Structure formats: C-alpha cells, structure tokens
PDB file of C-alpha atoms in Angstrom:
ATOM      1  CA  MET K   1      10.888 -25.807   3.571  1.00 73.00           C
ATOM      2  CA  SER K   2      11.474 -26.043  -0.223  1.00 84.00           C
ATOM      3  CA  ALA K   3      11.601 -23.496  -2.392  1.00 85.00           C
ATOM      4  CA  GLU K   4       7.788 -24.297  -3.578  1.00 85.00           C
ATOM      5  CA  ASN K   5       6.123 -24.335  -0.887  1.00 90.00           C
ATOM      6  CA  GLN K   6       8.373 -21.083   0.499  1.00 93.00           C
ATOM      7  CA  ARG K   7       7.091 -19.374  -2.369  1.00 91.00           C
ATOM      8  CA  ALA K   8       3.593 -20.299  -2.108  1.00 90.00           C
ATOM      9  CA  LYS K   9       3.007 -20.040   2.226  1.00 95.00           C
ATOM     10  CA  ALA K  10       4.921 -16.049   0.523  1.00 95.00           C
ATOM     11  CA  ILE K  11       2.045 -15.484  -1.777  1.00 93.00           C
ATOM     12  CA  ARG K  12      -0.980 -16.971   0.700  1.00 94.00           C
ATOM     13  CA  ILE K  13       0.722 -14.111   3.144  1.00 97.00           C
ATOM     14  CA  LEU K  14       1.397 -10.871   1.084  1.00 96.00           C
ATOM     15  CA  LEU K  15      -2.053 -11.501  -0.193  1.00 94.00           C
ATOM     16  CA  PHE K  16      -3.712 -11.396   3.917  1.00 96.00           C
ATOM     17  CA  CYS K  17      -1.261  -8.566   3.789  1.00 95.00           C
ATOM     18  CA  THR K  18      -3.117  -6.642   1.220  1.00 91.00           C
ATOM     19  CA  MET K  19      -6.079  -7.858   2.226  1.00 93.00           C
ATOM     20  CA  LEU K  20      -5.063  -5.729   5.957  1.00 94.00           C
ATOM     21  CA  TRP K  21      -3.909  -2.005   3.346  1.00 90.00           C
ATOM     22  CA  GLY K  22      -7.803  -2.987   1.873  1.00 86.00           C
ATOM     23  CA  LEU K  23      -9.254  -2.648   5.306  1.00 91.00           C
ATOM     24  CA  SER K  24      -7.473   0.395   5.988  1.00 89.00           C
ATOM     25  CA  PHE K  25      -9.009   2.349   2.817  1.00 83.00           C
ATOM     26  CA  PRO K  26     -12.782   2.513   4.767  1.00 88.00           C
ATOM     27  CA  VAL K  27     -10.634   3.388   7.920  1.00 91.00           C
ATOM     28  CA  MET K  28      -9.230   6.220   6.558  1.00 87.00           C
ATOM     29  CA  LYS K  29     -12.258   7.116   5.463  1.00 85.00           C
ATOM     30  CA  ALA K  30     -13.666   7.245   8.151  1.00 90.00           C
ATOM     31  CA  LEU K  31     -10.933   8.398  10.168  1.00 92.00           C
ATOM     32  CA  ALA K  32     -10.869  11.357   8.054  1.00 87.00           C
ATOM     33  CA  LEU K  33     -14.377  12.133   8.478  1.00 89.00           C
ATOM     34  CA  ALA K  34     -14.313  12.061  11.893  1.00 93.00           C
ATOM     35  CA  GLN K  35     -11.343  14.298  12.247  1.00 94.00           C
ATOM     36  CA  GLN K  36     -13.234  17.715   9.657  1.00 91.00           C
ATOM     37  CA  ASN K  37     -15.275  18.079  12.615  1.00 93.00           C
ATOM     38  CA  LEU K  38     -12.805  17.704  15.014  1.00 95.00           C
ATOM     39  CA  VAL K  39     -10.219  20.731  13.363  1.00 96.00           C
ATOM     40  CA  PRO K  40     -12.419  21.730  10.483  1.00 95.00           C
ATOM     41  CA  GLN K  41     -10.089  24.490   9.888  1.00 94.00           C
ATOM     42  CA  ALA K  42      -7.293  21.896   8.675  1.00 93.00           C
ATOM     43  CA  ASP K  43      -6.587  20.555   5.421  1.00 87.00           C
ATOM     44  CA  SER K  44      -6.476  17.152   3.592  1.00 84.00           C
ATOM     45  CA  TRP K  45      -1.975  17.942   3.909  1.00 87.00           C
ATOM     46  CA  PHE K  46      -2.515  18.160   7.349  1.00 93.00           C
ATOM     47  CA  PHE K  47      -4.713  14.715   8.221  1.00 92.00           C
ATOM     48  CA  THR K  48      -2.953  13.249   5.746  1.00 89.00           C
ATOM     49  CA  SER K  49       1.025  13.951   6.893  1.00 93.00           C
ATOM     50  CA  LEU K  50       0.119  14.265  10.084  1.00 95.00           C
ATOM     51  CA  GLY K  51      -1.555  10.159   9.942  1.00 92.00           C
ATOM     52  CA  VAL K  52       1.335   8.701   8.371  1.00 92.00           C
ATOM     53  CA  MET K  53       4.172  11.065  10.537  1.00 96.00           C
ATOM     54  CA  TYR K  54       2.209   9.110  13.981  1.00 97.00           C
ATOM     55  CA  ARG K  55       1.082   5.590  11.518  1.00 95.00           C
ATOM     56  CA  PHE K  56       4.601   4.843  11.550  1.00 96.00           C
ATOM     57  CA  GLY K  57       5.922   6.817  13.869  1.00 97.00           C
ATOM     58  CA  ILE K  58       4.426   5.033  16.324  1.00 98.00           C
ATOM     59  CA  ALA K  59       4.908   1.895  14.555  1.00 98.00           C
ATOM     60  CA  GLY K  60       8.796   1.946  14.233  1.00 98.00           C
ATOM     61  CA  LEU K  61       9.149   2.493  18.418  1.00 98.00           C
ATOM     62  CA  ILE K  62       6.785  -0.310  19.220  1.00 98.00           C
ATOM     63  CA  LEU K  63       9.283  -2.417  16.584  1.00 97.00           C
ATOM     64  CA  CYS K  64      12.579  -1.061  18.111  1.00 97.00           C
ATOM     65  CA  VAL K  65      11.267  -3.179  21.848  1.00 97.00           C
ATOM     66  CA  PHE K  66      10.302  -6.619  19.092  1.00 96.00           C
ATOM     67  CA  PHE K  67      14.355  -5.586  17.615  1.00 97.00           C
ATOM     68  CA  TRP K  68      16.192  -3.512  19.916  1.00 96.00           C
ATOM     69  CA  ARG K  69      18.945  -6.693  20.314  1.00 96.00           C
ATOM     70  CA  GLU K  70      18.971  -6.574  15.675  1.00 96.00           C
ATOM     71  CA  LEU K  71      19.171  -3.403  16.522  1.00 96.00           C
ATOM     72  CA  LYS K  72      22.469  -3.027  18.430  1.00 96.00           C
ATOM     73  CA  THR K  73      24.163  -4.229  14.859  1.00 97.00           C
ATOM     74  CA  ILE K  74      22.649  -2.796  11.878  1.00 97.00           C
ATOM     75  CA  SER K  75      24.065  -2.291   9.061  1.00 97.00           C
ATOM     76  CA  ARG K  76      25.157  -0.017   6.810  1.00 97.00           C
ATOM     77  CA  ARG K  77      23.071  -2.207   3.970  1.00 97.00           C
ATOM     78  CA  GLU K  78      20.208  -2.573   6.456  1.00 98.00           C
ATOM     79  CA  LEU K  79      19.663   1.338   6.676  1.00 98.00           C
ATOM     80  CA  GLU K  80      20.250   2.068   3.253  1.00 98.00           C
ATOM     81  CA  GLN K  81      17.361  -0.344   2.601  1.00 98.00           C
ATOM     82  CA  GLY K  82      14.989   1.037   4.915  1.00 98.00           C
ATOM     83  CA  ILE K  83      15.121   4.793   4.140  1.00 98.00           C
ATOM     84  CA  ALA K  84      15.294   3.643   0.175  1.00 97.00           C
ATOM     85  CA  LEU K  85      11.597   2.145   1.187  1.00 97.00           C
ATOM     86  CA  ALA K  86      10.026   4.540   2.584  1.00 97.00           C
ATOM     87  CA  PHE K  87      10.948   7.546   0.426  1.00 97.00           C
ATOM     88  CA  PHE K  88       9.652   5.400  -2.550  1.00 97.00           C
ATOM     89  CA  GLY K  89       6.713   4.790  -0.221  1.00 94.00           C
ATOM     90  CA  VAL K  90       5.597   8.886   1.774  1.00 94.00           C
ATOM     91  CA  GLY K  91       6.215   9.771  -1.479  1.00 93.00           C
ATOM     92  CA  GLY K  92       4.029   7.677  -2.659  1.00 90.00           C
ATOM     93  CA  ILE K  93       1.741   8.397  -0.494  1.00 86.00           C
ATOM     94  CA  LEU K  94       1.806  11.891  -0.311  1.00 85.00           C
ATOM     95  CA  PHE K  95       1.040  12.653  -4.311  1.00 86.00           C
ATOM     96  CA  GLN K  96      -1.453   9.478  -3.719  1.00 81.00           C
ATOM     97  CA  MET K  97      -3.530  11.975  -1.939  1.00 75.00           C
ATOM     98  CA  ASP K  98      -2.728  15.207  -3.324  1.00 78.00           C
ATOM     99  CA  GLY K  99      -4.010  14.095  -7.316  1.00 76.00           C
ATOM    100  CA  ILE K 100      -6.597  12.105  -5.609  1.00 70.00           C
ATOM    101  CA  GLY K 101      -7.981  15.799  -5.021  1.00 61.00           C
ATOM    102  CA  TYR K 102      -7.173  17.057  -8.547  1.00 74.00           C
ATOM    103  CA  THR K 103      -8.932  13.680 -10.683  1.00 65.00           C
ATOM    104  CA  ALA K 104     -12.514  11.289 -10.374  1.00 55.00           C
ATOM    105  CA  ALA K 105     -11.793   8.550  -7.522  1.00 54.00           C
ATOM    106  CA  SER K 106     -12.068   6.090 -10.123  1.00 52.00           C
ATOM    107  CA  THR K 107      -9.486   7.422 -12.682  1.00 61.00           C
ATOM    108  CA  SER K 108      -6.520   7.657  -9.016  1.00 66.00           C
ATOM    109  CA  ALA K 109      -7.709   3.779  -8.430  1.00 66.00           C
ATOM    110  CA  PHE K 110      -7.076   3.017 -12.184  1.00 69.00           C
ATOM    111  CA  LEU K 111      -3.791   4.863 -12.363  1.00 74.00           C
ATOM    112  CA  THR K 112      -2.007   3.714  -9.487  1.00 76.00           C
ATOM    113  CA  GLN K 113      -2.824   0.091  -9.826  1.00 77.00           C
ATOM    114  CA  GLY K 114      -0.099   1.362 -12.979  1.00 80.00           C
ATOM    115  CA  TYR K 115       2.725  -0.572 -10.783  1.00 84.00           C
ATOM    116  CA  CYS K 116       1.215  -3.984 -12.355  1.00 82.00           C
ATOM    117  CA  VAL K 117       2.379  -2.579 -16.311  1.00 81.00           C
ATOM    118  CA  PHE K 118       5.665  -0.534 -14.449  1.00 87.00           C
ATOM    119  CA  ILE K 119       7.311  -3.547 -12.373  1.00 89.00           C
ATOM    120  CA  PRO K 120       7.082  -6.004 -15.579  1.00 86.00           C
ATOM    121  CA  LEU K 121       8.650  -3.206 -18.251  1.00 85.00           C
ATOM    122  CA  TRP K 122      11.728  -2.904 -15.527  1.00 89.00           C
ATOM    123  CA  VAL K 123      12.331  -6.317 -15.507  1.00 84.00           C
ATOM    124  CA  ALA K 124      12.430  -6.262 -18.978  1.00 83.00           C
ATOM    125  CA  LEU K 125      14.632  -3.171 -19.871  1.00 85.00           C
ATOM    126  CA  THR K 126      16.659  -4.450 -17.272  1.00 85.00           C
ATOM    127  CA  HIS K 127      16.785  -8.331 -17.884  1.00 79.00           C
ATOM    128  CA  ARG K 128      16.168  -7.684 -21.351  1.00 80.00           C
ATOM    129  CA  ARG K 129      13.550 -10.168 -22.029  1.00 79.00           C
ATOM    130  CA  TRP K 130       9.744 -10.793 -22.513  1.00 79.00           C
ATOM    131  CA  PRO K 131       7.380 -11.063 -19.514  1.00 79.00           C
ATOM    132  CA  SER K 132       6.103 -15.071 -19.292  1.00 82.00           C
ATOM    133  CA  ARG K 133       2.947 -15.566 -21.012  1.00 85.00           C
ATOM    134  CA  LYS K 134       0.681 -16.383 -17.574  1.00 85.00           C
ATOM    135  CA  ILE K 135       2.828 -12.484 -16.238  1.00 84.00           C
ATOM    136  CA  PHE K 136       1.557 -11.380 -19.151  1.00 86.00           C
ATOM    137  CA  ILE K 137      -2.291 -12.421 -19.151  1.00 89.00           C
ATOM    138  CA  SER K 138      -2.578 -12.202 -15.441  1.00 86.00           C
ATOM    139  CA  THR K 139      -0.692  -7.619 -15.493  1.00 85.00           C
ATOM    140  CA  VAL K 140      -3.586  -7.623 -18.663  1.00 88.00           C
ATOM    141  CA  LEU K 141      -6.417  -9.136 -16.107  1.00 88.00           C
ATOM    142  CA  VAL K 142      -5.545  -6.961 -13.265  1.00 85.00           C
ATOM    143  CA  MET K 143      -6.048  -3.270 -15.357  1.00 82.00           C
ATOM    144  CA  ALA K 144      -8.580  -5.118 -17.340  1.00 85.00           C
ATOM    145  CA  GLY K 145     -10.599  -5.509 -13.386  1.00 82.00           C
ATOM    146  CA  THR K 146      -9.278  -2.269 -12.011  1.00 77.00           C
ATOM    147  CA  LEU K 147     -10.385  -0.390 -15.231  1.00 76.00           C
ATOM    148  CA  VAL K 148     -14.033  -2.042 -14.316  1.00 79.00           C
ATOM    149  CA  LEU K 149     -14.341  -1.164 -10.949  1.00 72.00           C
ATOM    150  CA  ALA K 150     -12.927   1.795 -11.455  1.00 65.00           C
ATOM    151  CA  LYS K 151     -16.307   2.824 -13.486  1.00 65.00           C
ATOM    152  CA  ILE K 152     -12.898   5.187 -15.740  1.00 62.00           C
ATOM    153  CA  ASP K 153     -14.364   7.328 -18.387  1.00 62.00           C
ATOM    154  CA  PHE K 154     -12.342   7.535 -21.158  1.00 63.00           C
ATOM    155  CA  HIS K 155     -13.737  10.371 -23.449  1.00 66.00           C
ATOM    156  CA  SER K 156     -13.725  12.916 -19.935  1.00 63.00           C
ATOM    157  CA  LEU K 157     -10.319  11.444 -18.779  1.00 58.00           C
ATOM    158  CA  LYS K 158      -7.085  13.778 -19.797  1.00 64.00           C
ATOM    159  CA  LEU K 159      -3.467  14.188 -17.778  1.00 67.00           C
ATOM    160  CA  GLY K 160      -3.798  16.528 -15.542  1.00 76.00           C
ATOM    161  CA  ARG K 161      -2.441  17.916 -12.159  1.00 77.00           C
ATOM    162  CA  GLY K 162      -4.504  15.003 -10.427  1.00 77.00           C
ATOM    163  CA  GLU K 163      -3.749  11.997 -13.216  1.00 77.00           C
ATOM    164  CA  MET K 164       0.437  12.978 -13.168  1.00 84.00           C
ATOM    165  CA  GLU K 165       0.692  13.381  -9.825  1.00 85.00           C
ATOM    166  CA  THR K 166      -1.383   9.896  -9.604  1.00 81.00           C
ATOM    167  CA  LEU K 167       1.158   8.114 -11.724  1.00 85.00           C
ATOM    168  CA  ILE K 168       4.516   9.613  -9.389  1.00 91.00           C
ATOM    169  CA  ALA K 169       2.784   7.866  -7.227  1.00 89.00           C
ATOM    170  CA  SER K 170       2.443   4.174  -8.901  1.00 89.00           C
ATOM    171  CA  LEU K 171       5.716   5.208  -9.761  1.00 92.00           C
ATOM    172  CA  LEU K 172       7.082   5.815  -6.297  1.00 95.00           C
ATOM    173  CA  PHE K 173       5.022   2.169  -5.582  1.00 92.00           C
ATOM    174  CA  THR K 174       7.245   0.303  -7.355  1.00 93.00           C
ATOM    175  CA  GLY K 175      10.276   1.166  -6.791  1.00 95.00           C
ATOM    176  CA  GLN K 176       9.116   0.369  -3.260  1.00 95.00           C
ATOM    177  CA  ILE K 177       8.188  -3.250  -4.348  1.00 94.00           C
ATOM    178  CA  LEU K 178      11.607  -3.271  -6.290  1.00 94.00           C
ATOM    179  CA  CYS K 179      12.917  -2.535  -3.617  1.00 96.00           C
ATOM    180  CA  LEU K 180      12.932  -5.218  -2.023  1.00 94.00           C
ATOM    181  CA  GLU K 181      14.040  -7.364  -4.314  1.00 91.00           C
ATOM    182  CA  GLN K 182      17.185  -5.967  -4.577  1.00 92.00           C
ATOM    183  CA  PRO K 183      19.620  -8.458  -4.471  1.00 92.00           C
ATOM    184  CA  ARG K 184      22.500  -6.224  -2.382  1.00 94.00           C
ATOM    185  CA  TYR K 185      20.143  -6.419   0.300  1.00 96.00           C
ATOM    186  CA  ALA K 186      19.517  -9.916   0.516  1.00 93.00           C
ATOM    187  CA  ALA K 187      21.343 -10.740   3.240  1.00 95.00           C
ATOM    188  CA  ASN K 188      19.461  -8.285   5.921  1.00 97.00           C
ATOM    189  CA  ARG K 189      17.715  -8.924   8.224  1.00 97.00           C
ATOM    190  CA  PHE K 190      14.222  -7.769   8.122  1.00 97.00           C
ATOM    191  CA  GLY K 191      13.547  -6.682  11.525  1.00 97.00           C
ATOM    192  CA  ASN K 192      16.062  -3.718  11.457  1.00 98.00           C
ATOM    193  CA  PHE K 193      15.699  -2.291   7.886  1.00 98.00           C
ATOM    194  CA  THR K 194      11.546  -2.508   8.797  1.00 98.00           C
ATOM    195  CA  VAL K 195      11.838  -0.234  12.119  1.00 98.00           C
ATOM    196  CA  VAL K 196      14.312   2.215  10.000  1.00 98.00           C
ATOM    197  CA  MET K 197      11.807   2.047   7.162  1.00 98.00           C
ATOM    198  CA  PHE K 198       8.747   2.798   9.425  1.00 98.00           C
ATOM    199  CA  LEU K 199      10.828   6.293  11.554  1.00 98.00           C
ATOM    200  CA  ALA K 200      11.937   7.019   8.724  1.00 98.00           C
ATOM    201  CA  MET K 201       9.208   8.120   6.873  1.00 97.00           C
ATOM    202  CA  ALA K 202       7.344  10.133  10.241  1.00 97.00           C
ATOM    203  CA  MET K 203      10.497  11.812   9.826  1.00 97.00           C
ATOM    204  CA  PHE K 204       9.841  12.244   6.192  1.00 97.00           C
ATOM    205  CA  CYS K 205       5.748  13.690   7.197  1.00 96.00           C
ATOM    206  CA  VAL K 206       7.889  16.385  10.054  1.00 97.00           C
ATOM    207  CA  PRO K 207       7.789  19.472   8.248  1.00 96.00           C
ATOM    208  CA  LEU K 208       4.770  19.289   6.531  1.00 95.00           C
ATOM    209  CA  VAL K 209       3.146  18.303   9.008  1.00 96.00           C
ATOM    210  CA  VAL K 210       4.289  21.982  10.675  1.00 96.00           C
ATOM    211  CA  LEU K 211       3.726  23.842   7.501  1.00 96.00           C
ATOM    212  CA  THR K 212       0.186  22.197   7.070  1.00 95.00           C
ATOM    213  CA  ALA K 213      -1.141  23.084  11.385  1.00 97.00           C
ATOM    214  CA  PRO K 214      -3.572  25.658  11.257  1.00 95.00           C
ATOM    215  CA  ASN K 215      -2.152  25.859  14.941  1.00 94.00           C
ATOM    216  CA  ALA K 216       0.226  23.636  17.851  1.00 89.00           C
ATOM    217  CA  THR K 217      -3.138  22.148  19.244  1.00 96.00           C
ATOM    218  CA  ALA K 218      -4.311  20.770  15.391  1.00 97.00           C
ATOM    219  CA  CYS K 219      -1.709  18.138  16.725  1.00 96.00           C
ATOM    220  CA  TRP K 220      -3.320  16.440  19.400  1.00 95.00           C
ATOM    221  CA  ARG K 221      -6.966  17.527  18.971  1.00 97.00           C
ATOM    222  CA  ALA K 222      -7.166  15.869  15.716  1.00 97.00           C
ATOM    223  CA  TYR K 223      -7.354  12.784  17.325  1.00 97.00           C
ATOM    224  CA  GLY K 224      -8.535  14.171  20.491  1.00 95.00           C
ATOM    225  CA  SER K 225     -12.041  11.396  20.634  1.00 96.00           C
ATOM    226  CA  LEU K 226     -12.032   7.674  21.340  1.00 96.00           C
ATOM    227  CA  PRO K 227     -12.988   6.564  17.404  1.00 96.00           C
ATOM    228  CA  THR K 228     -10.546   8.637  15.820  1.00 96.00           C
ATOM    229  CA  CYS K 229      -7.433   7.377  18.346  1.00 97.00           C
ATOM    230  CA  GLY K 230      -9.921   3.932  17.611  1.00 97.00           C
ATOM    231  CA  PHE K 231      -9.303   4.289  14.282  1.00 96.00           C
ATOM    232  CA  LEU K 232      -5.619   4.848  14.923  1.00 97.00           C
ATOM    233  CA  THR K 233      -4.448   1.919  16.537  1.00 97.00           C
ATOM    234  CA  ILE K 234      -6.407  -0.158  13.549  1.00 97.00           C
ATOM    235  CA  LEU K 235      -3.707   2.005  10.818  1.00 95.00           C
ATOM    236  CA  ILE K 236      -1.413   1.043  13.559  1.00 97.00           C
ATOM    237  CA  VAL K 237      -1.470  -2.427  13.848  1.00 97.00           C
ATOM    238  CA  PHE K 238      -3.344  -4.080  11.490  1.00 97.00           C
ATOM    239  CA  CYS K 239      -2.531  -2.516   8.328  1.00 94.00           C
ATOM    240  CA  THR K 240       1.145  -1.094   9.995  1.00 95.00           C
ATOM    241  CA  LEU K 241       3.052  -3.615  11.733  1.00 97.00           C
ATOM    242  CA  ILE K 242       1.361  -6.931  10.691  1.00 97.00           C
ATOM    243  CA  SER K 243       1.042  -6.045   7.087  1.00 96.00           C
ATOM    244  CA  TYR K 244       4.081  -4.145   6.218  1.00 96.00           C
ATOM    245  CA  THR K 245       6.442  -5.907   8.709  1.00 97.00           C
ATOM    246  CA  MET K 246       4.892  -9.369   7.077  1.00 97.00           C
ATOM    247  CA  MET K 247       5.608  -7.933   3.335  1.00 96.00           C
ATOM    248  CA  ASN K 248       9.317  -7.468   4.201  1.00 96.00           C
ATOM    249  CA  ARG K 249      10.112 -10.453   5.806  1.00 96.00           C
ATOM    250  CA  TRP K 250       8.133 -12.322   2.993  1.00 97.00           C
ATOM    251  CA  GLN K 251       8.275 -10.468  -0.498  1.00 96.00           C
ATOM    252  CA  LYS K 252      10.885 -12.075  -1.638  1.00 93.00           C
ATOM    253  CA  PHE K 253      10.715 -15.854  -2.086  1.00 94.00           C
ATOM    254  CA  VAL K 254       8.142 -14.254  -5.138  1.00 93.00           C
ATOM    255  CA  THR K 255       9.873 -12.364  -7.686  1.00 90.00           C
ATOM    256  CA  ALA K 256       8.537  -8.483  -7.757  1.00 91.00           C
ATOM    257  CA  THR K 257       5.984  -9.172 -11.046  1.00 87.00           C
ATOM    258  CA  GLU K 258       3.951 -11.741  -9.142  1.00 90.00           C
ATOM    259  CA  ALA K 259       4.087  -8.516  -5.513  1.00 92.00           C
ATOM    260  CA  GLY K 260       2.822  -6.108  -7.959  1.00 89.00           C
ATOM    261  CA  LEU K 261      -0.207  -8.510  -8.770  1.00 88.00           C
ATOM    262  CA  ILE K 262      -1.183  -9.699  -5.435  1.00 90.00           C
ATOM    263  CA  TYR K 263      -1.390  -6.305  -4.571  1.00 91.00           C
ATOM    264  CA  SER K 264      -3.722  -5.429  -6.711  1.00 85.00           C
ATOM    265  CA  ILE K 265      -6.334  -7.300  -5.487  1.00 86.00           C
ATOM    266  CA  GLU K 266      -6.273  -4.819  -2.802  1.00 83.00           C
ATOM    267  CA  PRO K 267      -9.061  -1.447  -4.441  1.00 80.00           C
ATOM    268  CA  PHE K 268     -11.173  -4.971  -4.393  1.00 83.00           C
ATOM    269  CA  VAL K 269     -10.679  -5.810  -1.041  1.00 87.00           C
ATOM    270  CA  ALA K 270     -11.211  -2.490  -0.320  1.00 83.00           C
ATOM    271  CA  SER K 271     -14.762  -1.598  -2.180  1.00 82.00           C
ATOM    272  CA  VAL K 272     -15.959  -5.488  -0.522  1.00 87.00           C
ATOM    273  CA  LEU K 273     -15.697  -4.025   2.662  1.00 90.00           C
ATOM    274  CA  SER K 274     -17.197  -0.744   1.443  1.00 88.00           C
ATOM    275  CA  LEU K 275     -20.383  -2.785   1.710  1.00 89.00           C
ATOM    276  CA  PHE K 276     -20.421  -2.964   5.702  1.00 93.00           C
ATOM    277  CA  LEU K 277     -18.369  -1.158   7.613  1.00 93.00           C
ATOM    278  CA  PRO K 278     -19.109   2.982   6.244  1.00 91.00           C
ATOM    279  CA  ALA K 279     -22.090   1.894   8.366  1.00 94.00           C
ATOM    280  CA  ILE K 280     -20.329   0.215  11.823  1.00 96.00           C
ATOM    281  CA  PHE K 281     -18.386   3.130  12.095  1.00 94.00           C
ATOM    282  CA  SER K 282     -20.855   5.968  11.168  1.00 94.00           C
ATOM    283  CA  VAL K 283     -22.481   4.457  14.907  1.00 93.00           C
ATOM    284  CA  TRP K 284     -19.494   4.376  16.220  1.00 92.00           C
ATOM    285  CA  THR K 285     -18.213   8.098  14.812  1.00 92.00           C
ATOM    286  CA  ALA K 286     -21.123   9.933  14.007  1.00 89.00           C
ATOM    287  CA  ILE K 287     -20.204  10.452  10.922  1.00 91.00           C
ATOM    288  CA  HIS K 288     -22.610  10.494   8.238  1.00 91.00           C
ATOM    289  CA  TYR K 289     -20.791   7.068   5.902  1.00 88.00           C
ATOM    290  CA  ALA K 290     -23.092   5.803   3.365  1.00 89.00           C
ATOM    291  CA  ASN K 291     -22.013   1.594   2.438  1.00 90.00           C
ATOM    292  CA  GLU K 292     -21.516   1.214  -0.934  1.00 83.00           C
ATOM    293  CA  GLN K 293     -23.826  -0.809  -3.380  1.00 84.00           C
ATOM    294  CA  PHE K 294     -22.904  -4.327  -4.188  1.00 85.00           C
ATOM    295  CA  THR K 295     -22.918  -3.830  -8.234  1.00 83.00           C
ATOM    296  CA  MET K 296     -22.246  -6.519 -11.628  1.00 87.00           C
ATOM    297  CA  ARG K 297     -19.208  -4.010 -12.054  1.00 80.00           C
ATOM    298  CA  LEU K 298     -17.586  -5.074  -8.303  1.00 80.00           C
ATOM    299  CA  LEU K 299     -18.059  -8.789  -9.502  1.00 86.00           C
ATOM    300  CA  ILE K 300     -16.625  -8.850 -12.341  1.00 88.00           C
ATOM    301  CA  GLY K 301     -14.113  -6.550 -11.927  1.00 82.00           C
ATOM    302  CA  GLY K 302     -12.950  -7.878  -9.046  1.00 83.00           C
ATOM    303  CA  GLY K 303     -13.716 -11.326 -10.399  1.00 87.00           C
ATOM    304  CA  PHE K 304     -10.664 -10.146 -13.076  1.00 87.00           C
ATOM    305  CA  ILE K 305      -8.382  -9.688 -10.583  1.00 86.00           C
ATOM    306  CA  THR K 306      -9.567 -12.901  -8.318  1.00 86.00           C
ATOM    307  CA  ALA K 307      -8.938 -14.398 -11.750  1.00 88.00           C
ATOM    308  CA  ALA K 308      -4.963 -12.794 -12.266  1.00 85.00           C
ATOM    309  CA  ASN K 309      -4.033 -14.231  -8.444  1.00 81.00           C
ATOM    310  CA  LEU K 310      -5.349 -17.638  -8.720  1.00 82.00           C
ATOM    311  CA  LEU K 311      -2.842 -18.311 -12.706  1.00 84.00           C
ATOM    312  CA  VAL K 312      -0.318 -16.231 -10.848  1.00 78.00           C
ATOM    313  CA  GLN K 313      -0.515 -19.230  -7.958  1.00 74.00           C
ATOM    314  CA  SER K 314      -0.492 -21.848 -10.830  1.00 76.00           C
ATOM    315  CA  LYS K 315       1.313 -23.532 -12.471  1.00 70.00           C
ATOM    316  CA  TRP K 316      -0.064 -23.055 -15.438  1.00 67.00           C
ATOM    317  CA  LEU K 317       1.434 -21.289 -18.295  1.00 60.00           C
ATOM    318  CA  ASP K 318       5.030 -22.189 -15.596  1.00 60.00           C
ATOM    319  CA  ARG K 319       6.650 -23.771 -19.084  1.00 52.00           C
ATOM    320  CA  LYS K 320       6.489 -22.583 -21.883  1.00 47.00           C
TER     321      LYS K 320
END
C-alpha cells in the first residue's frame, strides 16, 4: 500500500474512532443518571474515577488475551509510551470532568477543543515553521464550528477554576496526541503499549476511587443493574477497545495536527446521537433523559467542522 493510500485509510479509521468516542457522551450521561439512583450518596468524582477504572481495566485485561505472546517481549520504550499515554489520558479525563462542575457545559466543550490550536502551535515552535494554509484554515473552521455548537457567551466567559481545569485537560489531551507521533516510539508495537496504557489508566484511578467511595459496597452497587452493566459494556467494547486500539495503530500515518482536527468532530457526533439516543436509553433504564433538539446551530457548527475535515483529507492547498 502506498503512503498516500495508507494516509487516506488512516484518516477514515480515525474518523470512525471519533464517531465511537462521540457515542460515549450520551452513554456516559445515561450511565451517570442511572447510577445516581443506585448510589445516591456518591459524588461525580467517585462515578468518574470508578468508571475509568472499570472501563480501561477490563479493556486492558481483554487485550492481554490477544497480545500475550507479544507482551512476553515487551520493550522498555513500549512501557514508557504506554505509561505516558495513560498519564495524559486519565489526567485529561479527570480534569475535564471536575472542571465541568465549575463552568457551563458549552464553555467546557469549546475550551476542550483547544488542542486544535495547541498542537499547531507546538509544531510551529518545535519545528520553527508556520502551519500550512490548509491546516490554518482547517483550524479556524474547527474553532468556528465548535464556537457555534457550544453557544459561547463571551460577555459571561471568565477564567475561573472550571475554565482553567478544562484548559489543563485540553493540554493533557494534546500531550496524548503528540505522544503517538514521537519518533523515539516509532518501532513500538501498538498492542503492547495499548495494554500498558489501559492497565495504567485503571491503576491511576484506584487511589481516587478509594478516597471518594462512600462505602465499600458502592463500587459494585454503582453497576448493580442490567442497564448500567450494558452501558459499561458499550464503553468497554466500542469506546475503548475498538477506538483506542485503532487510534494507537493508525494515528502514526497522519500528523498530530491532522489527528487533532479529525478528533474535533467528536462533539458534533455526540450532538447528533443525542437527538435520539436519550429517549431510547430512558425507556431501557427508567430514567428521565430528554432528547436534544435539532437546531440551526447544530447544522452550521457541524458544517464548519465537517468542512475542516474534508479539507484535511483533500489535496487542495497542498502546494503553497
């Protein structure tokens, strides 16, 4: 397969991964609503850390079955990359989840996409060259689309605890994306460092689970119903095992800047799925989770983000 065809295939696969991550938003929202009924005395930190621990821990153990032969010869750099990815990943998730409690969800959605700006800036500083016209235009389109989707009110926007934590989360997600592009890890086998990443993310959450658990039984009561186990299964299989494994396998065929722009379609996918999935989940779990409404903001914001991704995939403006 030629390099150009490999890159095109990688873009399609990463877009598919992003769609699976978009699915995680309505699933996690429904899961949180169901868990509040099962463990009403627990707070969001407990549910978040417990969910990450179970989700990535189980996914890591499943991957061990498929990659056990390769794991026997795991290298130091594969361990290093896996732990680095876990640090950035779990840190980003935890800061994002805590930050959303101190700022508007729309502000969080907008600021989280900061990695679309952070990555080109990092590349420009480290390589001492400006981003190409294509990347610059795509970044502007993504930020404009996210701005429309998030319904940001700049008059009320302030840089408080929630905003700072969300920006920190975005920086950590930037580190995760850049870590997959590092030349020192080019020879690493994706199965090995993905297993390390999953298991390390789970272990990083253990202290937080212990500190925030209202009691010992809460850890299994939070998943003590068929719907909550079903949501966890969706998160493990589709939003973790398939998506992260494919991302770790294929992102190296595109630049980190292109990857960041591709991943920016996630909030748009989540918004589209939230038009109909909440009603289905509500019937299944006996919770009140209303569908979102289709608006011109969704059409226009999604249009900008889609245009940015089409531009990244096209050959237009490849030559300066």
